Short mmCIF file of C-alpha atoms in Angstrom, two decimals:
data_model
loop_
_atom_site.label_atom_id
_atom_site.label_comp_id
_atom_site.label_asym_id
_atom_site.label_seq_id
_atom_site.Cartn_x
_atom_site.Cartn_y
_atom_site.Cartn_z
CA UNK A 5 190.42 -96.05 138.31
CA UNK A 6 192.73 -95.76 135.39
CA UNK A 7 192.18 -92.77 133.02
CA UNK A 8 190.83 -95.20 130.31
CA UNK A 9 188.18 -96.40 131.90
CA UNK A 10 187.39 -92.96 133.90
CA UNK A 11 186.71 -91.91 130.33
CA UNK A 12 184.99 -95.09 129.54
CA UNK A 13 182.64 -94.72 132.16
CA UNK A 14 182.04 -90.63 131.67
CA UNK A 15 180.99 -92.05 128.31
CA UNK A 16 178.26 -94.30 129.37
CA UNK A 17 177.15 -92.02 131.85
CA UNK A 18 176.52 -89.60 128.80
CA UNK A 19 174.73 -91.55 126.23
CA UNK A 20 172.79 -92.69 128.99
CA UNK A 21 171.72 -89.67 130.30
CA UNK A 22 172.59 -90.51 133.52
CA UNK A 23 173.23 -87.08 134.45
CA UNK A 24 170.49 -84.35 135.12
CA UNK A 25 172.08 -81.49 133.98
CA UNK A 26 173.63 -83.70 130.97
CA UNK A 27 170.05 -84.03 130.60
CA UNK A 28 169.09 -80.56 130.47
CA UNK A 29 172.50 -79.03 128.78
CA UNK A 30 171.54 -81.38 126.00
CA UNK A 31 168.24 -80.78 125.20
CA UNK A 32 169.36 -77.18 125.82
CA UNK A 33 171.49 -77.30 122.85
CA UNK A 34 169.55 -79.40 120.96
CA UNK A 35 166.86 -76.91 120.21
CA UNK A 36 169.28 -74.22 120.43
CA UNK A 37 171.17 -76.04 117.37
CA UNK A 38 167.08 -77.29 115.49
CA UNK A 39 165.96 -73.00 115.53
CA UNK A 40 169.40 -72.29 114.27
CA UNK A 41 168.97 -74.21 111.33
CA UNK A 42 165.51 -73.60 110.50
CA UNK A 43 166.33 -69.54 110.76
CA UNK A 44 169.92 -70.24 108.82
CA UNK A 45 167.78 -72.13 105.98
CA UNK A 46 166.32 -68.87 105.00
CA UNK A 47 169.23 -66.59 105.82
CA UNK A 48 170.82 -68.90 103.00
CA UNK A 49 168.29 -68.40 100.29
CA UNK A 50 168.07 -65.02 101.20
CA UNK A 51 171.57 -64.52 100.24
CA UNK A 52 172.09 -63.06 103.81
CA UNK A 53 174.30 -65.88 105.30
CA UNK A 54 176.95 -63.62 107.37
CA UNK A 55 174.14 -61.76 108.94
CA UNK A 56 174.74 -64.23 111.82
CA UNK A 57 178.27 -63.61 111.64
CA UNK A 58 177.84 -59.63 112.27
CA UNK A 59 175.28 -60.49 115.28
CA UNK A 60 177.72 -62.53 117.19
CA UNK A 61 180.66 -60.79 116.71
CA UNK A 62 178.56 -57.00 117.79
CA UNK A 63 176.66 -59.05 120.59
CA UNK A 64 180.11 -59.00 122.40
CA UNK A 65 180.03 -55.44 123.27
CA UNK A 66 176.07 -55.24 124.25
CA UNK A 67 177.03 -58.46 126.79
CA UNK A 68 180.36 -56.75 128.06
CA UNK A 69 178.08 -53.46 128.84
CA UNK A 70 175.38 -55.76 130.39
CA UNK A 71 177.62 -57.13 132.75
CA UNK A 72 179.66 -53.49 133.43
CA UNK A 73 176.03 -51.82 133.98
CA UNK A 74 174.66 -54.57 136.39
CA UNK A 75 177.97 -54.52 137.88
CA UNK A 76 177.96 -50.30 138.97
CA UNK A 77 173.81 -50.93 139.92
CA UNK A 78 174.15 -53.99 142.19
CA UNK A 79 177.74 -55.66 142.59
CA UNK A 80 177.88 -59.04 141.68
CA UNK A 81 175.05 -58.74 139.74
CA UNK A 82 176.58 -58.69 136.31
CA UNK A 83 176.58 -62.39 135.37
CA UNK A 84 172.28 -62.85 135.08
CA UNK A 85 172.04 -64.56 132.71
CA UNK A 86 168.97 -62.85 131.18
CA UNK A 87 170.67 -58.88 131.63
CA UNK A 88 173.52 -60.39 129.34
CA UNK A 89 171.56 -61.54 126.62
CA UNK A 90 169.18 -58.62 126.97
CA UNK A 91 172.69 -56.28 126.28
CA UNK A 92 173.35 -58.73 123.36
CA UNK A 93 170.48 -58.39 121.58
CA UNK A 94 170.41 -54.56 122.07
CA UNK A 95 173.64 -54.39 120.55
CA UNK A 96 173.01 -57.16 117.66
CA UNK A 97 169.87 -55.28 116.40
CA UNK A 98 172.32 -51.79 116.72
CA UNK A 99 174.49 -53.07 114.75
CA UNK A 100 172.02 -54.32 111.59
CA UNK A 101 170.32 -51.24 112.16
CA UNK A 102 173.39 -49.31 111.31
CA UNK A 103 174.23 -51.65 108.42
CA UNK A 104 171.19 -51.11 106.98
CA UNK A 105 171.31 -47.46 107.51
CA UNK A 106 174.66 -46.93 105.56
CA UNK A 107 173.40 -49.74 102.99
CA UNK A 108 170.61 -47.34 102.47
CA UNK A 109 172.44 -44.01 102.53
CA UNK A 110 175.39 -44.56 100.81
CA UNK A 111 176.99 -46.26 98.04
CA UNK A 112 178.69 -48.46 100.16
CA UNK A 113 178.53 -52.17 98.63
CA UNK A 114 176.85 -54.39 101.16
CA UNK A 115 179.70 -57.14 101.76
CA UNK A 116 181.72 -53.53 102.77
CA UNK A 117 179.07 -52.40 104.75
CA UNK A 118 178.71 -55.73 106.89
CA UNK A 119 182.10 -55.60 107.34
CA UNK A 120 183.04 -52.66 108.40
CA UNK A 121 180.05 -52.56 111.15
CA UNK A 122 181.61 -55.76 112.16
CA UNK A 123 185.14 -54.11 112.74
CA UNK A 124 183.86 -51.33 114.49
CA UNK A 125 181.61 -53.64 116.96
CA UNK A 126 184.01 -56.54 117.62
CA UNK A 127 187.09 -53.96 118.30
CA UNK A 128 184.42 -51.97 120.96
CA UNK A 129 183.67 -55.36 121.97
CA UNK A 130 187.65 -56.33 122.74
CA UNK A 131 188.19 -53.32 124.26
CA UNK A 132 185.19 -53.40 126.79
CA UNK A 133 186.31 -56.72 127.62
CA UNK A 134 189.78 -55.99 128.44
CA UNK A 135 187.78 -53.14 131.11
CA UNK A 136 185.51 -55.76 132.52
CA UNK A 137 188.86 -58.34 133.27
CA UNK A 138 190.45 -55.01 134.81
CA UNK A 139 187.62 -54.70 137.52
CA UNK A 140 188.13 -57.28 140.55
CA UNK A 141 185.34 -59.62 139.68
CA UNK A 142 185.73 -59.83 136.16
CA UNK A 143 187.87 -62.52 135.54
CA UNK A 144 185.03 -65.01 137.62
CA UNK A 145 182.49 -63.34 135.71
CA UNK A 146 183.08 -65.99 132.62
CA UNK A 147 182.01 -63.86 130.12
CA UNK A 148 185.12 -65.40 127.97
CA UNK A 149 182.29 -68.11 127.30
CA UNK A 150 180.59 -65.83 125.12
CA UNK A 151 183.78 -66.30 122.68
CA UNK A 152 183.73 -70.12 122.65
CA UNK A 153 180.88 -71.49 124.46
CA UNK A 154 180.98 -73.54 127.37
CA UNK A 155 177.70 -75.37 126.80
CA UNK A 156 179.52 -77.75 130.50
CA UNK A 157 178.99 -74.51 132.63
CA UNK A 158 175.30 -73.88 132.14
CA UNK A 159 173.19 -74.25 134.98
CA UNK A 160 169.55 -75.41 134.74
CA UNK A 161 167.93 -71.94 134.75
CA UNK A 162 170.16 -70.97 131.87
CA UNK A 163 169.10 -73.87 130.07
CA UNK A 164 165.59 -73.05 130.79
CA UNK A 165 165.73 -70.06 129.33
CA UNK A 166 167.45 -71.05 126.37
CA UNK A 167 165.27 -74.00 125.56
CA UNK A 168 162.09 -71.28 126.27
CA UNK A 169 163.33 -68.84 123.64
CA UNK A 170 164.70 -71.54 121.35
CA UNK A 171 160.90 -72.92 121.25
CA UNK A 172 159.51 -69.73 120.27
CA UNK A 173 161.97 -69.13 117.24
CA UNK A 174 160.68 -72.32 115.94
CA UNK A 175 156.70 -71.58 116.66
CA UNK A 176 157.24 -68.06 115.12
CA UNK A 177 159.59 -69.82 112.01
CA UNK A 178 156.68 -72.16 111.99
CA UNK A 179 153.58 -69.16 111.84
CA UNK A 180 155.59 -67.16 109.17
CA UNK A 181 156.50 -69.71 107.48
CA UNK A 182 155.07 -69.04 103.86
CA UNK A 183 155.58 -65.30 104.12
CA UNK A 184 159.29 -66.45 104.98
CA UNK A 185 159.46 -68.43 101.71
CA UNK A 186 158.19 -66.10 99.63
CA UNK A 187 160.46 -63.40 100.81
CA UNK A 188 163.44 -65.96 100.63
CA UNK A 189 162.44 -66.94 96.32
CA UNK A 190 161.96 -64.18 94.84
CA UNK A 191 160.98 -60.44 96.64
CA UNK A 192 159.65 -59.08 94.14
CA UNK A 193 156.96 -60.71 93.74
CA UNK A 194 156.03 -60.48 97.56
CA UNK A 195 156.25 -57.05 96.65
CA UNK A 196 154.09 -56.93 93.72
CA UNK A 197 151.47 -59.33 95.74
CA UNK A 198 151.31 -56.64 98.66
CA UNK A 199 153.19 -58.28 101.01
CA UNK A 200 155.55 -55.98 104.22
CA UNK A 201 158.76 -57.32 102.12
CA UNK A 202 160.87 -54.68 104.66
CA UNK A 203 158.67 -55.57 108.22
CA UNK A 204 158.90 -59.01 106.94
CA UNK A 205 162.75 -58.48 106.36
CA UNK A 206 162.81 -56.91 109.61
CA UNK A 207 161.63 -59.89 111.66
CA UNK A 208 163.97 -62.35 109.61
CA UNK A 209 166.36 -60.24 111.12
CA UNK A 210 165.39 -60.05 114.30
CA UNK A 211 164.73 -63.71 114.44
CA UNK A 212 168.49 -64.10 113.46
CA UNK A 213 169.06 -61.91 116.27
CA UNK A 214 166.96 -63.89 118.82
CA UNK A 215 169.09 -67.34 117.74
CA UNK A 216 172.52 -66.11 117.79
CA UNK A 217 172.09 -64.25 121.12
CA UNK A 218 170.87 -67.46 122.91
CA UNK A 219 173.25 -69.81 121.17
CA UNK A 220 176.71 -67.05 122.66
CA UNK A 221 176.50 -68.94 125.54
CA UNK A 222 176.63 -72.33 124.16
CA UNK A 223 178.33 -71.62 120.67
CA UNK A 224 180.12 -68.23 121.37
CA UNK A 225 180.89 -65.78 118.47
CA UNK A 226 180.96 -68.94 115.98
CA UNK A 227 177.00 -69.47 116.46
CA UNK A 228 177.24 -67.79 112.17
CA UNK A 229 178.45 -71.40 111.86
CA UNK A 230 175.58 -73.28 113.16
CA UNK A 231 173.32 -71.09 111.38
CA UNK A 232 174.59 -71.42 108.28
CA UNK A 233 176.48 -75.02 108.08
CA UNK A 234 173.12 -77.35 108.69
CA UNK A 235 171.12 -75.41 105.96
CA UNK A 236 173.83 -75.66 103.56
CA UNK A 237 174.38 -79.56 104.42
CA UNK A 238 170.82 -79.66 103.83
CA UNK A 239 170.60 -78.18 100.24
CA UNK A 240 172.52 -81.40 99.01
CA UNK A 241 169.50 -83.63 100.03
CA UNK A 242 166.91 -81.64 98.31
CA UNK A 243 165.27 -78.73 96.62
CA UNK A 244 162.04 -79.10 98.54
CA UNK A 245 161.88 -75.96 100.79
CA UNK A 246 159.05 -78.11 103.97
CA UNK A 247 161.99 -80.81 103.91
CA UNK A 248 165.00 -78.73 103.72
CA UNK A 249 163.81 -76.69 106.39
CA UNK A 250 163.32 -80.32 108.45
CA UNK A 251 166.96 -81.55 107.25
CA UNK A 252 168.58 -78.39 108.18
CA UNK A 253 166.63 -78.76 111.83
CA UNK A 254 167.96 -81.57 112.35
CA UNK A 255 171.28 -81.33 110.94
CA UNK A 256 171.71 -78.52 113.29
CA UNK A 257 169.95 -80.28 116.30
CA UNK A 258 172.16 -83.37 115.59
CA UNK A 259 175.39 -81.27 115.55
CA UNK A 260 174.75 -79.69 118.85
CA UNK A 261 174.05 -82.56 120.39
CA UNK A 262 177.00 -84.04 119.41
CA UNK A 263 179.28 -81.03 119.63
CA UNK A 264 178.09 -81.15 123.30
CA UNK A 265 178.48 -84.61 124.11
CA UNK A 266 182.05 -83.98 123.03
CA UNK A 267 182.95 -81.53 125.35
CA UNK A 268 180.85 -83.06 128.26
CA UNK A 269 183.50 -85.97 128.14
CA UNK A 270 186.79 -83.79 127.03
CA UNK A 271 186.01 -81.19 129.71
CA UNK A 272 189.13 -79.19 128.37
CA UNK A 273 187.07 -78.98 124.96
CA UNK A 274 185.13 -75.63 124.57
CA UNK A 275 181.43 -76.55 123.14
CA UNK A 276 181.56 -73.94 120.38
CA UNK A 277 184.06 -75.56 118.28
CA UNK A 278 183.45 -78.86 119.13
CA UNK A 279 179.51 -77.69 117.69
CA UNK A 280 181.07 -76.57 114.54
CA UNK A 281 183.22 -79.31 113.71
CA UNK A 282 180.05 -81.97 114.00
CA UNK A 283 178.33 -79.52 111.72
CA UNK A 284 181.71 -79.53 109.18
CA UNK A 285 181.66 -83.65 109.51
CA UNK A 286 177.69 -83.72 108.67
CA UNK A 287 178.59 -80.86 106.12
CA UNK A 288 181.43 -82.90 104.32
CA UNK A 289 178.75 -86.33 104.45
CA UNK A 290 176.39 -84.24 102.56
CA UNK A 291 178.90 -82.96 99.87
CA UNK A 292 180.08 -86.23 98.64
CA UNK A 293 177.00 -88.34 99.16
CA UNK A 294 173.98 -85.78 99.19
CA UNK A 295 171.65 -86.50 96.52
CA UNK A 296 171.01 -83.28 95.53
CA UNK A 297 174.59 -82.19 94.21
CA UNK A 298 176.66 -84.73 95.95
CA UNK A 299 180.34 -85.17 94.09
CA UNK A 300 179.81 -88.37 94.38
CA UNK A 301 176.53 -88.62 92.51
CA UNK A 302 177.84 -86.18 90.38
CA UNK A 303 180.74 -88.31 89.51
CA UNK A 304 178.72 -91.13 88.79
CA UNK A 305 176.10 -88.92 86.43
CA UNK A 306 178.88 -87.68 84.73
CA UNK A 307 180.66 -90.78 84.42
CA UNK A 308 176.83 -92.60 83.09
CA UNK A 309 176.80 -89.32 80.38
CA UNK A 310 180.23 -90.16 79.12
CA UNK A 311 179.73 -93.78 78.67
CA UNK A 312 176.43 -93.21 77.21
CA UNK A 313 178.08 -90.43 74.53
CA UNK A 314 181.03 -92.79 74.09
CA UNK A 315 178.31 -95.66 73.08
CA UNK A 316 176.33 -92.98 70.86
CA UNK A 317 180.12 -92.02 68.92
CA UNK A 318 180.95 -96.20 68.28
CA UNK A 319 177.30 -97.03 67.28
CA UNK A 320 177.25 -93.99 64.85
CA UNK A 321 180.58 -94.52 63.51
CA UNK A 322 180.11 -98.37 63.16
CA UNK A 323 176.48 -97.63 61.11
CA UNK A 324 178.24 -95.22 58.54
CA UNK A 325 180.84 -97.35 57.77
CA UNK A 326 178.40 -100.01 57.01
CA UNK A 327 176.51 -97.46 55.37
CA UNK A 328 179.26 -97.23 52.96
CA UNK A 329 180.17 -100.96 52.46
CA UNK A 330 177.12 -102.91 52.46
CA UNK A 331 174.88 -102.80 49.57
CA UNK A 332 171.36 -101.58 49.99
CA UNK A 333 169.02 -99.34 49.14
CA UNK A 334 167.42 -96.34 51.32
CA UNK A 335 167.96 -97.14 54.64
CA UNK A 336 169.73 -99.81 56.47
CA UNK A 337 167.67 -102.42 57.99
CA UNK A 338 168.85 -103.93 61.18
CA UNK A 339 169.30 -106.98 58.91
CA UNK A 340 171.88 -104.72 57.40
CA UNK A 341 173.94 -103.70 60.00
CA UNK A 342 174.40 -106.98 61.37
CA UNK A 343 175.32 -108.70 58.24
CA UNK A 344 179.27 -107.88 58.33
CA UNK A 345 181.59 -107.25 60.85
CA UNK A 346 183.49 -103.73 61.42
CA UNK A 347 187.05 -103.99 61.59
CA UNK A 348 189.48 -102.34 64.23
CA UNK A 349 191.16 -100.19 62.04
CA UNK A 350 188.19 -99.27 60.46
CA UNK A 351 186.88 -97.54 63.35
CA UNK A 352 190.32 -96.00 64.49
CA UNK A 353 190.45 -94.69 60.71
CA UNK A 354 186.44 -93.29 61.26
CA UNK A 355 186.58 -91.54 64.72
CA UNK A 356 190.55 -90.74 65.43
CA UNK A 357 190.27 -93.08 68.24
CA UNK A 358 193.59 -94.43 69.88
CA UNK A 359 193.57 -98.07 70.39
CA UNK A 360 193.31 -98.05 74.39
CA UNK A 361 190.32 -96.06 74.03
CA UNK A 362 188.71 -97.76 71.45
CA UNK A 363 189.14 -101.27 73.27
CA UNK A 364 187.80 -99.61 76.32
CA UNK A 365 184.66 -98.84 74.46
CA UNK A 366 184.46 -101.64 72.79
CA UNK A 367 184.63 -103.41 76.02
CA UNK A 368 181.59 -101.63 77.43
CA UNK A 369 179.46 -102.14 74.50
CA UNK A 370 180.12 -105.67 74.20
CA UNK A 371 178.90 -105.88 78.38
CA UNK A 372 175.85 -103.73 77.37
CA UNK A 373 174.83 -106.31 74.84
CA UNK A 374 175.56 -103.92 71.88
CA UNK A 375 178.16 -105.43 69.79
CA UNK A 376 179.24 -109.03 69.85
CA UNK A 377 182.87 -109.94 68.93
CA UNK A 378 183.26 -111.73 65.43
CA UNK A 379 185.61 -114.63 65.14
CA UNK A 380 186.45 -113.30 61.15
CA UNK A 381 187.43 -110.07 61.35
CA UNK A 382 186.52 -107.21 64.01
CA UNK A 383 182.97 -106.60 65.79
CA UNK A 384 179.80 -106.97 64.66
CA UNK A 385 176.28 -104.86 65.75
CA UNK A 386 173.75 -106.87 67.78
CA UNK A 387 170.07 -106.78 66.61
CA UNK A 388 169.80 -104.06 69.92
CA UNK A 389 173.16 -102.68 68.84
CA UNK A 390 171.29 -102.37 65.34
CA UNK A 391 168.30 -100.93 66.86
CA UNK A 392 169.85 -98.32 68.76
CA UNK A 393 172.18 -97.00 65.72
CA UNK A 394 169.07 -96.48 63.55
CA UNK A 395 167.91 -93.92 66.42
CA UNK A 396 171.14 -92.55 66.90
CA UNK A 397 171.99 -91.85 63.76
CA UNK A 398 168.08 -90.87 63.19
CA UNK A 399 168.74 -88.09 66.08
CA UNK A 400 171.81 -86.59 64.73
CA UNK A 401 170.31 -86.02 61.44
CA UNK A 402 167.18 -84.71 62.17
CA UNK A 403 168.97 -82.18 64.40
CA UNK A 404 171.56 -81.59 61.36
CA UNK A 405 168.84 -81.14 58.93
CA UNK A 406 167.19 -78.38 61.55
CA UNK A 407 170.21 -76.24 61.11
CA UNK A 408 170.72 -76.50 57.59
CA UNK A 409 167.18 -75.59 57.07
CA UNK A 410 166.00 -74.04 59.64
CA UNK A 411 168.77 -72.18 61.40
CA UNK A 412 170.73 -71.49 58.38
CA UNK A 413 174.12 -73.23 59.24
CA UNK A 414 176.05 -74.35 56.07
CA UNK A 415 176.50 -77.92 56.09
CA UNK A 416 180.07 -78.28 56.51
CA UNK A 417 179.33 -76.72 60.18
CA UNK A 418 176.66 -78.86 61.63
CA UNK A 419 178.41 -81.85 62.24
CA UNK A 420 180.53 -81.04 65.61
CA UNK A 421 177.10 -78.49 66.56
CA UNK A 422 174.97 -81.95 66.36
CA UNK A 423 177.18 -83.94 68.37
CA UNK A 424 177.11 -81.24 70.66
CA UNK A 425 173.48 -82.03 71.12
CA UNK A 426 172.42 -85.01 70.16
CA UNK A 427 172.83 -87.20 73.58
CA UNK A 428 170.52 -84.87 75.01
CA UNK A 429 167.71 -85.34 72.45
CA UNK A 430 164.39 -86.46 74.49
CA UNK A 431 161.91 -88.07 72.57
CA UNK A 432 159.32 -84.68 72.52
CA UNK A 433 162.58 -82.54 70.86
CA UNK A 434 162.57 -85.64 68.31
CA UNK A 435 159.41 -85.33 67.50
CA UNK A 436 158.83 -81.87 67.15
CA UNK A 437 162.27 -81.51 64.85
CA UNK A 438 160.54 -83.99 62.56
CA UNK A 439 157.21 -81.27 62.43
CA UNK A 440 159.66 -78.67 61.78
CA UNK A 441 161.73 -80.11 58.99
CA UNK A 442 158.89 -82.47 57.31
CA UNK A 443 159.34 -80.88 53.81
CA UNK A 444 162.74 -81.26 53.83
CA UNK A 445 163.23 -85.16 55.18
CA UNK A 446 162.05 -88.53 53.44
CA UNK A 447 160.69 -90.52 56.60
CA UNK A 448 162.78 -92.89 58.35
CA UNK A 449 166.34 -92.27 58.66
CA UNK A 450 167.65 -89.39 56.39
CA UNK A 451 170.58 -89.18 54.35
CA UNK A 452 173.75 -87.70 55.66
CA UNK A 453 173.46 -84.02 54.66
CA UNK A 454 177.51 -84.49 53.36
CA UNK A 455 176.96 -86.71 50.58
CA UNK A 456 177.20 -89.84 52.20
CA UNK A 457 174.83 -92.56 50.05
#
């Protein structure tokens, strides 16, 4: 069979689930990568995201003196599974107990602290391995897995006992669940309310501890990534902590899964990375099109503002030049404004506009119905063009007048502070300006605080 369709075929086998301990490796990782994200969610909004980072990187040494231990007790011994993780865990909680400890005791800042723990842990950890591949069984002890994953060499038990332990991080995320939240907004309330903020901080922690020690198999020292990558996907899809916590589950479930499919079918491809570049992909789909934050949404939002503040700037200018050629008395009527056109240069002259620009707006206004083009000379309002100046125009006065009189700004300085604001007005700021400066407005539209009749 040629290599293509050897791979073709190792494929379908996989998405099929033809295999057993595909099967089980899977589903393995899958939780694994659903209690990762759920325990990173609140890691995140407790500002404690490289937490995970210091557990997998200390775990190394607690797993090398697991497997030196067993190894002087009962040769050939050193590899169970459970001893290993047992060491890791030992060693992860050492080493946020001693971060804590200097936080506590010292000035140190806490970014140093975590860091130099870190050092001190992952160099005991390199040199303890470098003993164990010195002893005659260590280099078939695979404890290099622990660096990179290798979700492919897991046998059933393994994934047993990762699946086991994976299920009761989520049941226990699941029970604590509202004491986790309110620790993760705001601690000081919890504390004020009575709540264990420090046991409570304590089993946060050790939760973090209990993930990142059963994903070194799978994930290796990079399980920081799969803690913290889903949750942050997740924030650009919303602010609602119950479905955050379900997006980050199964961002993180989904980006084991696939991180692990990957490397079932590229056997030369440790799981680990393969795990953290699904979560990157999912990571990058969420920045531009999340809808909480997404560039792209941004770009459009910001794109809809300037348009919409570009309309408010031609309507505006195009009323007070009419307010200054057409004849009338008190305030223009829509009848007004749409009884002579407003030349090109006129408006160039008004706002400074180049011509480019000004044609570009133009352009837009005359698709959104707002100015019609006038055969005679220039552009003339529409009755909704009309409309909408009045309450443009209304807006930026009001708010003008609320400086001058209530603020005390001198007149020549409210203009630019108004346009500042004015796009931004919501009907209830209206409103409430036109309590504040009753005595000092004629209803309807006032008069241009700088002398404009």
């Amino acid at each position: 069979m040629s290599p293509a369709l050897l791979a073709v075929s190792e494929f379908l086998r996989l998405i099929t689930l033809a295999d057993y301990n595909t099967r089980v490796v899977l589903l393995g990782t899958t939780l694994l990568g659903a209690s990762a994200g759920i325990v990173g969610t609140f890691m995140l909004l407790r500002k404690q995201a490289l937490v995970g980072d210091l557990v997998s990187h200390a775990a190394l040494p607690g797993v090398a003196l697991a497997f030196l231990i067993g190894e002087m007790v009962s040769p050939g011994s050193g590899r169970s599974l459970p001893h290993l993780l047992i060491g890791a865990t030992v060693a992860g909680l050492l080493a946020i107990g001693t971060m804590s400890v200097i936080r506590r005791w010292s000035s140190t800042k806490p970014d140093a602290a975590l860091a130099t723990v870190l050092g001190i842990f992952f160099g005991g950890g390199a040199v303890l391995f470098k003993v164990v591949q010195e002893l005659p069984t260590g280099n078939q002890a695979g404890l290099q897995h622990f660096i990179l994953g290798a979700a492919s060499t897991m046998t059933a038990g393994d994934v047993s006992l990762i699946a086991k332990a994976a299920v009761c991080v989520l049941i226990l995320c699941a029970l604590m669940f509202k004491e986790l939240s309110i620790l993760s907004f705001d601690e000081d309330f919890a504390t004020a309310q009575g709540w264990p903020v420090f046991v409570l901080d304590l089993g946060l922690m050790a939760l973090v501890v209990a993930v990142t020690v059963i994903g070194l198999q799978s994930v290796g020292v990079l399980m920081v990534a799969l803690l913290i990558t889903p949750a942050t996907a997740a924030r650009f899809w919303t602010h609602d902590l119950k479905r955050l916590v379900v997006i980050a589950a199964a961002f993180g479930g989904g980006s084991a899964f696939l991180g692990t499919a990957a490397s079932a079918v590229v056997p030369k491809l440790a799981s680990g990375p393969t795990i953290v570049l699904a979560g990157t992909a999912l990571f990058l789909i969420s920045l531009l099109f999340g809808r909480q934050g997404g560039l792209v949404k941004r770009w459009l939002q910001m794109r809809d503002v300037r348009h919409r503040v570009e309309r408010h700037d031609l309507l505006r200018a195009m009323y007070e030049i009419l307010e200054l050629t057409v004849p009338h008395s008190g305030p223009l009527s829509p009848e007004h404004l749409t009884s002579r056109p407003v030349g090109f240069t006129e408006l160039q002259q008004k706002r400074s506009w180049n011509a480019r620009r000004l044609r570009q707006l133009i352009s837009r206004n005359l698709i959104d119905g707002m100015v019609r083009f006038d055969v005679s000379d220039g552009w003339r309002l529409t009755q909704l063009g009309a409309i909408e100046s009045q309450r443009i125009v209304r807006n930026h006065r009001l708010w003008e007048l609320y400086l001058i009189h209530c603020a005390d700004f001198g007149a020549s300085h409210v203009d630019r502070l108004a346009d500042d604001i004015e796009h931004v007005l919501e009907p209830e700021v209206v409103e409430q300006l036109e309590r504040e400066i009753a005595l000092h407005s004629e209803p309807g539209i006032p008069p241009s605080p700088h002398g404009v009749s």
